Structures are given as C-alpha cells and as structure tokens.
PDB file of C-alpha atoms and ligand atoms in Angstrom:
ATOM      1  CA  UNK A  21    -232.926 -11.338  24.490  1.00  0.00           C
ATOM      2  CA  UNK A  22    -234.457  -8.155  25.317  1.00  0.00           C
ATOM      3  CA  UNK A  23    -232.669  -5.730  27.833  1.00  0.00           C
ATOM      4  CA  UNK A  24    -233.103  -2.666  29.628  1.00  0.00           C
ATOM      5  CA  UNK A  25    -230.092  -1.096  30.947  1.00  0.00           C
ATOM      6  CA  UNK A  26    -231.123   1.199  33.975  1.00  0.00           C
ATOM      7  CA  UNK A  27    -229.300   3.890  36.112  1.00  0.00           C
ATOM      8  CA  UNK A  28    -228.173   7.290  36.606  1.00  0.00           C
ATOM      9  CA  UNK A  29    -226.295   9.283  33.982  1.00  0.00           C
ATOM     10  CA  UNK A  30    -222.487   8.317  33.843  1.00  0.00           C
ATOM     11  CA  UNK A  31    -223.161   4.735  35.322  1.00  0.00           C
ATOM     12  CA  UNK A  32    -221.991   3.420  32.326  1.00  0.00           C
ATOM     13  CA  UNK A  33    -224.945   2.131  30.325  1.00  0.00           C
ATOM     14  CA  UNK A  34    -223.838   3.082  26.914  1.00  0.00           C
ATOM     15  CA  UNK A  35    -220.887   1.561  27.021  1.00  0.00           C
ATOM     16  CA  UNK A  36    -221.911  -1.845  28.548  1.00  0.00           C
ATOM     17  CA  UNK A  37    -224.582  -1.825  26.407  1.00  0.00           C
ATOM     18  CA  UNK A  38    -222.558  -1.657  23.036  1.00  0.00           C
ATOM     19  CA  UNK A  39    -220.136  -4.305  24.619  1.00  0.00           C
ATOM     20  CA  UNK A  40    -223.421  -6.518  25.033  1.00  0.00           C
ATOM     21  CA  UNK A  41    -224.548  -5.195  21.991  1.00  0.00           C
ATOM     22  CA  UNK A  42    -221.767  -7.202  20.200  1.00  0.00           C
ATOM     23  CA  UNK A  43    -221.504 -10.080  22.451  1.00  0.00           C
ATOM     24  CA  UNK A  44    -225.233 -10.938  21.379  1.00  0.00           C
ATOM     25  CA  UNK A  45    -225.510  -9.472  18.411  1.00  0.00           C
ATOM     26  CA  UNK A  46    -228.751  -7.910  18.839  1.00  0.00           C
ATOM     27  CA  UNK A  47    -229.237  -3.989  18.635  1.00  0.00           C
ATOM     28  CA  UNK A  48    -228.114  -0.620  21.045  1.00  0.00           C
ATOM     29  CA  UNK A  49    -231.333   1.703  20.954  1.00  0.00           C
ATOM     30  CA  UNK A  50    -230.081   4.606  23.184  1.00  0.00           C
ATOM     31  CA  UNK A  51    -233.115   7.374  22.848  1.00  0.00           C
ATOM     32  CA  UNK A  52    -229.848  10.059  23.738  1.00  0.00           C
ATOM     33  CA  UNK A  53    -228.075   8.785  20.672  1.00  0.00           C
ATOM     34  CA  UNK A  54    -230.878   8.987  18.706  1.00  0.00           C
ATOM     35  CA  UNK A  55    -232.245  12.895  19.913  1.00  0.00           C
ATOM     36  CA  UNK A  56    -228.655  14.190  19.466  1.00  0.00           C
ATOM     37  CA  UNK A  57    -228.441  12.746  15.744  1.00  0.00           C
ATOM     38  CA  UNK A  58    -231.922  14.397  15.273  1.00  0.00           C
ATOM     39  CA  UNK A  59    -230.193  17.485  16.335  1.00  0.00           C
ATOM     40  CA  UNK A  60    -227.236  17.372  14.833  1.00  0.00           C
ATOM     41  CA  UNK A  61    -229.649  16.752  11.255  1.00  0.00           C
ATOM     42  CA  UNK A  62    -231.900  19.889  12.318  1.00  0.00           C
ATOM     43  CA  UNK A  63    -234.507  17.735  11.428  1.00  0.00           C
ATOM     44  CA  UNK A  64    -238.010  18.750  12.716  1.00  0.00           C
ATOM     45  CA  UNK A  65    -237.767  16.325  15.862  1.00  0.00           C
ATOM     46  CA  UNK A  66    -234.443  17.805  16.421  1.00  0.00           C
ATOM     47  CA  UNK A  67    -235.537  21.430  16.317  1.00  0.00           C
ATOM     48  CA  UNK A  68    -238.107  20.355  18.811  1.00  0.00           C
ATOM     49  CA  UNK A  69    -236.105  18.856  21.020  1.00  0.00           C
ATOM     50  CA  UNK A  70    -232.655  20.954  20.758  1.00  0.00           C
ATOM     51  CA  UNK A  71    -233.958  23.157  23.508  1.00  0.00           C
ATOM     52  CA  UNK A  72    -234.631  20.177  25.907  1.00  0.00           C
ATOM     53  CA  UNK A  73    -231.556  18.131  25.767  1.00  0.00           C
ATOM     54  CA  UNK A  74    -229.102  21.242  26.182  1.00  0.00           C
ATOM     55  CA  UNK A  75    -230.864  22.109  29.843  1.00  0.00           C
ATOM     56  CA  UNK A  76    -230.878  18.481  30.615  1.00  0.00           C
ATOM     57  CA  UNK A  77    -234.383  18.100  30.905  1.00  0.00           C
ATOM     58  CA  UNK A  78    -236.763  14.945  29.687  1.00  0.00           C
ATOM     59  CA  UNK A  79    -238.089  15.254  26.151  1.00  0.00           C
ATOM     60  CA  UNK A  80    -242.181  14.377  26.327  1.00  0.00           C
ATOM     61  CA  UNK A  81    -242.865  10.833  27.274  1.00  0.00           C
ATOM     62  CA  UNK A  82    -244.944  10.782  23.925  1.00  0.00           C
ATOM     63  CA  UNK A  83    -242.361  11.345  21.686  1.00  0.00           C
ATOM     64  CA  UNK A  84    -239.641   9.024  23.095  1.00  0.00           C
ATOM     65  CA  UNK A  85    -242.614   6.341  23.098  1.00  0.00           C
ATOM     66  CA  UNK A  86    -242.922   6.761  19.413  1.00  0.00           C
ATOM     67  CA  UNK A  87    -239.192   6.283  18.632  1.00  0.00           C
ATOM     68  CA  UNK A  88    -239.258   3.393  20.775  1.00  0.00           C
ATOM     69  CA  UNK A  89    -242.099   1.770  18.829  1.00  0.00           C
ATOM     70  CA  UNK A  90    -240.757   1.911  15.741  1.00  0.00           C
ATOM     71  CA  UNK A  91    -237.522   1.138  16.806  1.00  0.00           C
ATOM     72  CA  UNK A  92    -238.468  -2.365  18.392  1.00  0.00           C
ATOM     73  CA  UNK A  93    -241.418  -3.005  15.949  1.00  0.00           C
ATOM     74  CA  UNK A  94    -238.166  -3.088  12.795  1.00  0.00           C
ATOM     75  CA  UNK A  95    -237.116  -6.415  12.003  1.00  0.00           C
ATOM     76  CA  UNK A  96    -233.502  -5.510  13.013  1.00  0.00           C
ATOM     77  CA  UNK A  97    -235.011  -5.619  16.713  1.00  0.00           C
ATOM     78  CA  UNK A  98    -236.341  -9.370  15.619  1.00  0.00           C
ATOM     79  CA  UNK A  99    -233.813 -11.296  17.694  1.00  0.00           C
ATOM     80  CA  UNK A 100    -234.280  -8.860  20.433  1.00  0.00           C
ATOM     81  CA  UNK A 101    -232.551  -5.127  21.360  1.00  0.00           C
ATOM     82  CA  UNK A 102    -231.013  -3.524  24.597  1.00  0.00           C
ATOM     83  CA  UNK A 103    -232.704  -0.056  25.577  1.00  0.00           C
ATOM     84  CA  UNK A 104    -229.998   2.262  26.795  1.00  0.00           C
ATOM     85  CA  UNK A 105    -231.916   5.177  28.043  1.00  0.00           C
ATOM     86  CA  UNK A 106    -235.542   3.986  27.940  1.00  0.00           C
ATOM     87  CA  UNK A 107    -237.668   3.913  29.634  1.00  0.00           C
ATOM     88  CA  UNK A 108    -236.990   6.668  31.861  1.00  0.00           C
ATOM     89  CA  UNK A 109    -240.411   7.527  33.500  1.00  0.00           C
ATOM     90  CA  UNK A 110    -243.161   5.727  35.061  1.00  0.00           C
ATOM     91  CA  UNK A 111    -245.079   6.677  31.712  1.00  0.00           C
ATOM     92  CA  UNK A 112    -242.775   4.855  29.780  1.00  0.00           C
ATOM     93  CA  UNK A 113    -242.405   1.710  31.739  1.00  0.00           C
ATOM     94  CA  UNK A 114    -246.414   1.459  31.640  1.00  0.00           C
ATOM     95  CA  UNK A 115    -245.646   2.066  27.706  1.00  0.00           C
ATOM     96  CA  UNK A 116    -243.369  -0.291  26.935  1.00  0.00           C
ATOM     97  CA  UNK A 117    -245.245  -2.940  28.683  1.00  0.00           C
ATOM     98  CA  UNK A 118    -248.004  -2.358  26.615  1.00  0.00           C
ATOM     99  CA  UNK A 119    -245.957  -2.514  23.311  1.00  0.00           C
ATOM    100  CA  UNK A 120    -244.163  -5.510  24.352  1.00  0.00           C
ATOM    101  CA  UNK A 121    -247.584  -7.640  25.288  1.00  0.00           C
ATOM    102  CA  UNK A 122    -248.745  -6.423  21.739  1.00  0.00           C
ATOM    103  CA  UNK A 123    -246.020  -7.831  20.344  1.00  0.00           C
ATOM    104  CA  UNK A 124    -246.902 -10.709  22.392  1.00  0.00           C
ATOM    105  CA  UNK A 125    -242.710 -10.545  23.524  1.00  0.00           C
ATOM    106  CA  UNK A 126    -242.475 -11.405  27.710  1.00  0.00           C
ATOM    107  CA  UNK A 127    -238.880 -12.155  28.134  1.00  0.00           C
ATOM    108  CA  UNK A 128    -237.093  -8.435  29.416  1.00  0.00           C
ATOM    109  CA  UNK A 129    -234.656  -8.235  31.674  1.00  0.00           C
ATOM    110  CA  UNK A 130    -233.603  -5.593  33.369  1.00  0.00           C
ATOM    111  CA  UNK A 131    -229.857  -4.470  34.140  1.00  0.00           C
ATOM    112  CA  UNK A 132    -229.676  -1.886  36.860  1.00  0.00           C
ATOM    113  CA  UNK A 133    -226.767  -0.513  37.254  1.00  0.00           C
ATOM    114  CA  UNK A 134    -225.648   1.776  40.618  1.00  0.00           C
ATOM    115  CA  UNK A 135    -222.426   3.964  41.152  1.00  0.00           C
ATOM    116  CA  UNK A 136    -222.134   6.495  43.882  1.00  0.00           C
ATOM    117  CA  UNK A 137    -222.703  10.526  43.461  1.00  0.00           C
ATOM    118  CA  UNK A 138    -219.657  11.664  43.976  1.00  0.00           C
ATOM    119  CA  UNK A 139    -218.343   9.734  41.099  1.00  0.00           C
ATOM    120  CA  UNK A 140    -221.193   9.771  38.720  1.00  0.00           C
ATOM    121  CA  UNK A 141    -219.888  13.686  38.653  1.00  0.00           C
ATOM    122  CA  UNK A 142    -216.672  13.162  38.295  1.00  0.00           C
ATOM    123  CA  UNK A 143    -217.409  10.402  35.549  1.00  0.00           C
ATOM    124  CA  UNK A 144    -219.525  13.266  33.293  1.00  0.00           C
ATOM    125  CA  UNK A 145    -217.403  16.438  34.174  1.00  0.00           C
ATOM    126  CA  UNK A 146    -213.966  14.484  32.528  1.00  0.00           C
ATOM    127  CA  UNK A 147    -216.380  12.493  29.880  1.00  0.00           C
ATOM    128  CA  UNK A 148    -214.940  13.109  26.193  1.00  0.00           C
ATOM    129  CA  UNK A 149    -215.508  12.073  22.801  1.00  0.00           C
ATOM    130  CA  UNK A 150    -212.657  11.797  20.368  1.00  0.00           C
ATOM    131  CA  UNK A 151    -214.140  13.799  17.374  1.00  0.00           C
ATOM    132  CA  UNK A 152    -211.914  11.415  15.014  1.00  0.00           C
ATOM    133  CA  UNK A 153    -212.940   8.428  15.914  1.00  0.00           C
ATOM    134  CA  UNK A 154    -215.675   8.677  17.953  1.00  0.00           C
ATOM    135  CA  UNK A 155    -214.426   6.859  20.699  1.00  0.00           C
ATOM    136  CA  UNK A 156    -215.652   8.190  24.272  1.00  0.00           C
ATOM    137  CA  UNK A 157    -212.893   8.307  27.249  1.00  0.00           C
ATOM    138  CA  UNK A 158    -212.688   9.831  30.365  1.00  0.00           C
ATOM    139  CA  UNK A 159    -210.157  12.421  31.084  1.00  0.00           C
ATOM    140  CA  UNK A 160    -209.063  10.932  34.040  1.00  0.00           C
ATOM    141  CA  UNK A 161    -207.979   7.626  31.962  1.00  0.00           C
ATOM    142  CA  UNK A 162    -206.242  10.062  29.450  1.00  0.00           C
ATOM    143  CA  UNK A 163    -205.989  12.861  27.989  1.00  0.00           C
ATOM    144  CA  UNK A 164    -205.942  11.875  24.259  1.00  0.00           C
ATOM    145  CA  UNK A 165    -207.788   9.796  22.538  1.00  0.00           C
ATOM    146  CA  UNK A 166    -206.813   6.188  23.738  1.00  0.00           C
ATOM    147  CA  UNK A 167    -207.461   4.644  20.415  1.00  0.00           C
ATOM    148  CA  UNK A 168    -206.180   7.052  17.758  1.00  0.00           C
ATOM    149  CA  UNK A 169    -204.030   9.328  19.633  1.00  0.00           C
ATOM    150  CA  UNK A 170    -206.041  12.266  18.525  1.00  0.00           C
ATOM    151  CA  UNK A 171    -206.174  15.481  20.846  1.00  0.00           C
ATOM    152  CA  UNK A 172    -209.099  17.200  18.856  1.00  0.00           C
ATOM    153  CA  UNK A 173    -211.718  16.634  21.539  1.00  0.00           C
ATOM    154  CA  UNK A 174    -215.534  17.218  21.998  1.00  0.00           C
ATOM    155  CA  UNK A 175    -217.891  17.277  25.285  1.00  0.00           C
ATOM    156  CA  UNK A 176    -221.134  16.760  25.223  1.00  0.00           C
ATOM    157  CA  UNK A 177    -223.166  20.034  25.474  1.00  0.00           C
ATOM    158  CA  UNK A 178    -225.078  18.576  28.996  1.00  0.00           C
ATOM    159  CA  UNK A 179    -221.958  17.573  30.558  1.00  0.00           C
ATOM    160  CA  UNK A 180    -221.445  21.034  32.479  1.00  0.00           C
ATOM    161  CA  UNK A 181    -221.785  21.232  36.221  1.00  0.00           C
ATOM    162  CA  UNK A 182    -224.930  22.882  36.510  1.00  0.00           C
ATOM    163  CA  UNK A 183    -226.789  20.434  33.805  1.00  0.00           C
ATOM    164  CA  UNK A 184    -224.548  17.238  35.465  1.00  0.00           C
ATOM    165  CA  UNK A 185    -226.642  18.302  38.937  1.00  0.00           C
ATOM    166  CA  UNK A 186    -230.258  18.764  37.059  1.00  0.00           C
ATOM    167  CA  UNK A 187    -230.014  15.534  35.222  1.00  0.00           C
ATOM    168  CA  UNK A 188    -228.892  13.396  38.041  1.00  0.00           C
ATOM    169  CA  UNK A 189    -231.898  14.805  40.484  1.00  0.00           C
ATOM    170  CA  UNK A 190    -234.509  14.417  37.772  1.00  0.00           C
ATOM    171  CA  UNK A 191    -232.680  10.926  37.782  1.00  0.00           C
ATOM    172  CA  UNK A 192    -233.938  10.471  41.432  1.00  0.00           C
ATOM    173  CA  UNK A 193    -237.664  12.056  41.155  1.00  0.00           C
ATOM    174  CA  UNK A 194    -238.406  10.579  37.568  1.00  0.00           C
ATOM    175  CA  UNK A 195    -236.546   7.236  36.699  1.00  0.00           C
ATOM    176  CA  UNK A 196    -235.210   5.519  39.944  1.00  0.00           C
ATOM    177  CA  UNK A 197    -238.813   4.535  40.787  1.00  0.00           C
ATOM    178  CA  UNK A 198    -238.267   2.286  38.094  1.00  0.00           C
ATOM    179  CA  UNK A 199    -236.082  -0.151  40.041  1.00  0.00           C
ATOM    180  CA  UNK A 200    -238.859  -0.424  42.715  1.00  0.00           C
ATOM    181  CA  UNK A 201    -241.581  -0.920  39.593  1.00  0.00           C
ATOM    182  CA  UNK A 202    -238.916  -3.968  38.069  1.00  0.00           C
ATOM    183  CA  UNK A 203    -238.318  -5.322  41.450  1.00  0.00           C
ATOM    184  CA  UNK A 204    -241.797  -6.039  41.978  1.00  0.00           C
ATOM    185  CA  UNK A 205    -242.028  -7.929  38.292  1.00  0.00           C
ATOM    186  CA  UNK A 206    -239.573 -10.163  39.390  1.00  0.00           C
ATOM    187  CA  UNK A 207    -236.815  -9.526  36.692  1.00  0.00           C
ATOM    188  CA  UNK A 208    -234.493  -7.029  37.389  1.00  0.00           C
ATOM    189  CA  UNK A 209    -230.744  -8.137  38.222  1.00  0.00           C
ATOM    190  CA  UNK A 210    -228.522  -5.532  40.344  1.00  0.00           C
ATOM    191  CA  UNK A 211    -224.858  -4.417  39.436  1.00  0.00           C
ATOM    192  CA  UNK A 212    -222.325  -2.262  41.361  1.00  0.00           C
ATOM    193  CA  UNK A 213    -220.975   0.028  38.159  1.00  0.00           C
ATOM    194  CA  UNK A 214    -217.954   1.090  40.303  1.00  0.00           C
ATOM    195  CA  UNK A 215    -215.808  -1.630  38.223  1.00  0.00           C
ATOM    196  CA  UNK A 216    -213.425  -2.287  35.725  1.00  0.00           C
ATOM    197  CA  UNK A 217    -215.796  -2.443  32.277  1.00  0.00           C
ATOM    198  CA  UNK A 218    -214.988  -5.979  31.630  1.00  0.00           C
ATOM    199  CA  UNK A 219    -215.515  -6.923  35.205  1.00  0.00           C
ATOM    200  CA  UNK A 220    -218.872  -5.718  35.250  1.00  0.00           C
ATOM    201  CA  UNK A 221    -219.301  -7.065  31.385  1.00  0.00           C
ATOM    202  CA  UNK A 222    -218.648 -10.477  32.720  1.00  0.00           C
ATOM    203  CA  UNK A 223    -220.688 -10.387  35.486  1.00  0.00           C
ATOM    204  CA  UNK A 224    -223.931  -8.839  34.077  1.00  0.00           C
ATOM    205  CA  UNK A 225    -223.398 -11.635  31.465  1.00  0.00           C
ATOM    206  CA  UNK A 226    -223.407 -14.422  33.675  1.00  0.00           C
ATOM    207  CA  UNK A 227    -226.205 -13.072  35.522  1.00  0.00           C
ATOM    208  CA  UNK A 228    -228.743 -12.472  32.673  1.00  0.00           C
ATOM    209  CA  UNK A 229    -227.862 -15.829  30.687  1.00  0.00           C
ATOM    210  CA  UNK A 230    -228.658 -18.179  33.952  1.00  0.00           C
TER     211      UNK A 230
HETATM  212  P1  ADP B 301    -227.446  10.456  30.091  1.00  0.00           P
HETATM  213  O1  ADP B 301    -228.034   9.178  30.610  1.00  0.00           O
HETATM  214  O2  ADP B 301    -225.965  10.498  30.162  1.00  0.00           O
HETATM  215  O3  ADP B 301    -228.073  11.698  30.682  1.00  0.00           O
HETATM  216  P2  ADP B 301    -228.592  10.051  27.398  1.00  0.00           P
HETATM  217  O4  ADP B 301    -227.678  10.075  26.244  1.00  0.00           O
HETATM  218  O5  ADP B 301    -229.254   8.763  27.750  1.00  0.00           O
HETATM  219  O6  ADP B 301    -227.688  10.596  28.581  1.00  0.00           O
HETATM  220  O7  ADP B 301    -229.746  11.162  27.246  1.00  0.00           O
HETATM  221  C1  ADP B 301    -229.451  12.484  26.933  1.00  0.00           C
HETATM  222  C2  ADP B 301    -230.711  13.336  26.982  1.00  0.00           C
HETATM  223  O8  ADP B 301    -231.666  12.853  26.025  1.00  0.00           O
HETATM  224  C3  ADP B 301    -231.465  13.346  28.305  1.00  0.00           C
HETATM  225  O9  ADP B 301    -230.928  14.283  29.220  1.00  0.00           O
HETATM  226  C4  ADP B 301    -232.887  13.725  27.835  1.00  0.00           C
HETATM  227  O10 ADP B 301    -232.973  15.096  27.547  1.00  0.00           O
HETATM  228  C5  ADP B 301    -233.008  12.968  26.510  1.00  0.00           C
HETATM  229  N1  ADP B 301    -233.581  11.611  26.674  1.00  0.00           N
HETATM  230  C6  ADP B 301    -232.937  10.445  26.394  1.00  0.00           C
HETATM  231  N2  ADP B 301    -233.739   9.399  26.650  1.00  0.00           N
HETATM  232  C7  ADP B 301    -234.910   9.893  27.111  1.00  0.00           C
HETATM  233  C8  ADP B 301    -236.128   9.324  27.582  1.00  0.00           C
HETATM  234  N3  ADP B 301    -236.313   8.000  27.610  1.00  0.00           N
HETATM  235  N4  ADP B 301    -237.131  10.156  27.983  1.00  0.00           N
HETATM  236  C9  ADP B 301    -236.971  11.481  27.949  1.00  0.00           C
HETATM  237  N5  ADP B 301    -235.841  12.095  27.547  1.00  0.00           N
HETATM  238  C10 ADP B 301    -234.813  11.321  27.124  1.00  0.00           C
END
C-alpha cells in the first residue's frame, strides 16, 4: 500500500500515520522528521536547512525530492510507505508521479485530512513532546507526559504564534491545491480530523482497504 497523508499542519497526520504505520507494517517517511534530525546532527543538509524550518517556510522542492527518492527507492519501502508531509507543492506532486511510474508502482492513495482554523491553532500552540519518551501530547489533554509521567517538556521551535499563522497560509497558497490535483486522479478519500484518533483510525482504514 502506498499512502499520502494530506492536510494542514496540526491535522493530525503524524500521528495517524504511525498508527497506520503499524497496522500495515509498512514505513512513516515524514520529510519534517527527517529535516529536524538533519538539524539536530548539524549535518550539511541540516545547516542548510536550519534557517528554513525555524521561520516555517518550505525547504526547496529539489531537495525534499531527493530525500523522497531515496527514501521510497530502499527496499524497506518494498511493501509500500505512507508520506507524512510530502508532497507539499505542485512541484512535488508532478515529482512523485514521475518516480512512482519509474518504479512502474500505480497504486497511491491519498488520505486528506481537514480540521477547522481555529483549532488547527489551538492544536500547535498546546502541542508538546515529552523529552523522555518522546511521546507528543497536547496540553489541553494534559499537562504531563501521559505515558511516563514526565514534566520535562519540549515544543517544537515552529510552534509559536507568528510561525503557527505563516505555515498554515503557505498551507493554503502552496499545498491545498493538491486536493483539487488528487481529486481529479480519482484516488483521494476525504476525512473530517476533528475526531477521537481511533475514530478517525478506523474509518480511514475502512475506507482505503475497500
Ligand atoms: P507541520 O506539518 O506540522 O508543519 P512537518 O513536520 O511536516 O510539520 O514539517 C516541518 C517543516 O519541515 C515545514 O514547515 C517545512 O519547513 C519542512 N518540510 C517538511 N516537509 C516538506 C516538504 N515536503 N517540502 C518543503 N518543506 C518541507
């Protein structure tokens, strides 16, 4: 199975996608996971891109492309993969066509998920990671970490108001074109992301397995 998980920051992507992730056992690529590890090494892609991902703003279409490629070319992504993150342009959509006809692979579906403004901010203002366990929460559901109790905390560095607002309009202008571009090809499934996790889990897997 090959998935793309599409929608607005905070929609809750990452986390379906590691709960579908194990269900199917096929790989999570998230491009955001793998830029702030490339950071976090100061390796020479994360120098580049440090800059970028702290004012919110889309790294080149050409390198995300690249990480893609290898990414789904490894024989991890054999069985298939779910792209949490990518593609987030026109650019990339056209990209990852073309990679996936070369690897003669036609079966993507899309998951496109859709919560309202209002919440999407609240959702990345109160968004946490636990920095002992690594588990991400939301203040609102607690204010320690719900699986190990721990209070030492971390936010991501793009989850501040002004950043929150930057991302979620380039969201508009630059990726939610993308809906219109899947619609057309015929295989992209709609979700309302306003629900419980497992709710939502259920129903995007009932959906996508038909
Ligand atoms: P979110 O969806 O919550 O904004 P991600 O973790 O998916 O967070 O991405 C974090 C940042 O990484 C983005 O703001 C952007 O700078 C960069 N990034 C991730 N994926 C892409 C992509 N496909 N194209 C360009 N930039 C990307």
């Amino acid at each position: 199975m090959r998935l793309i998980m599409l929608g607005p920051p905070g929609a809750g992507k990452g986390t379906q996608s590691k709960l579908l992730s194990k269900k199917f056992n096929i790989p999570q690529i998230s491009t955001g996971d793998i830029l702030r590890a490339a950071r976090e090494a100061e390796s020479p892609l994360g120098l580049k891109v440090k800059e970028i991902l702290s004012r919110g703003d889309l790294v080149s279409d050409d390198i995300v492309n690249q990480l893609v490629r290898e990414k789904i070319t490894s024989p991890e992504c054999e069985n298939g993969f779910i792209l949490d993150g990518y593609p987030r342009t026109l650019g990339q959509a056209n990209t990852l066509d073309y990679f996936l006809k070369e690897m003669l692979k036609y079966d993507l579906r899309v998951v496109s998920i859709s919560v309202p403004r209002s919440i999407l901010i609240n959702r990345l203002a109160n968004r946490r990671k636990c920095n002992n366990c690594n588990t991400e929460f939301n203040l609102t559901q607690s204010i320690k970490c719900p699986n190990c109790s721990s209070e030492d905390l971390f936010q991501r560095k793009d989850d501040n108001a002004e950043t929150i607002a930057h991302r979620l309009a380039l969201y508009e202008e630059e990726t939610k074109p993308l809906i219109e571009y899947y619609e057309m090809k015929k295989n992209l499934f709609h979700f309302n992301g306003n629900e419980k996790v497992d709710i939502l889990l259920n129903k995007i897997i009932e959906k996508i397995t038909l």
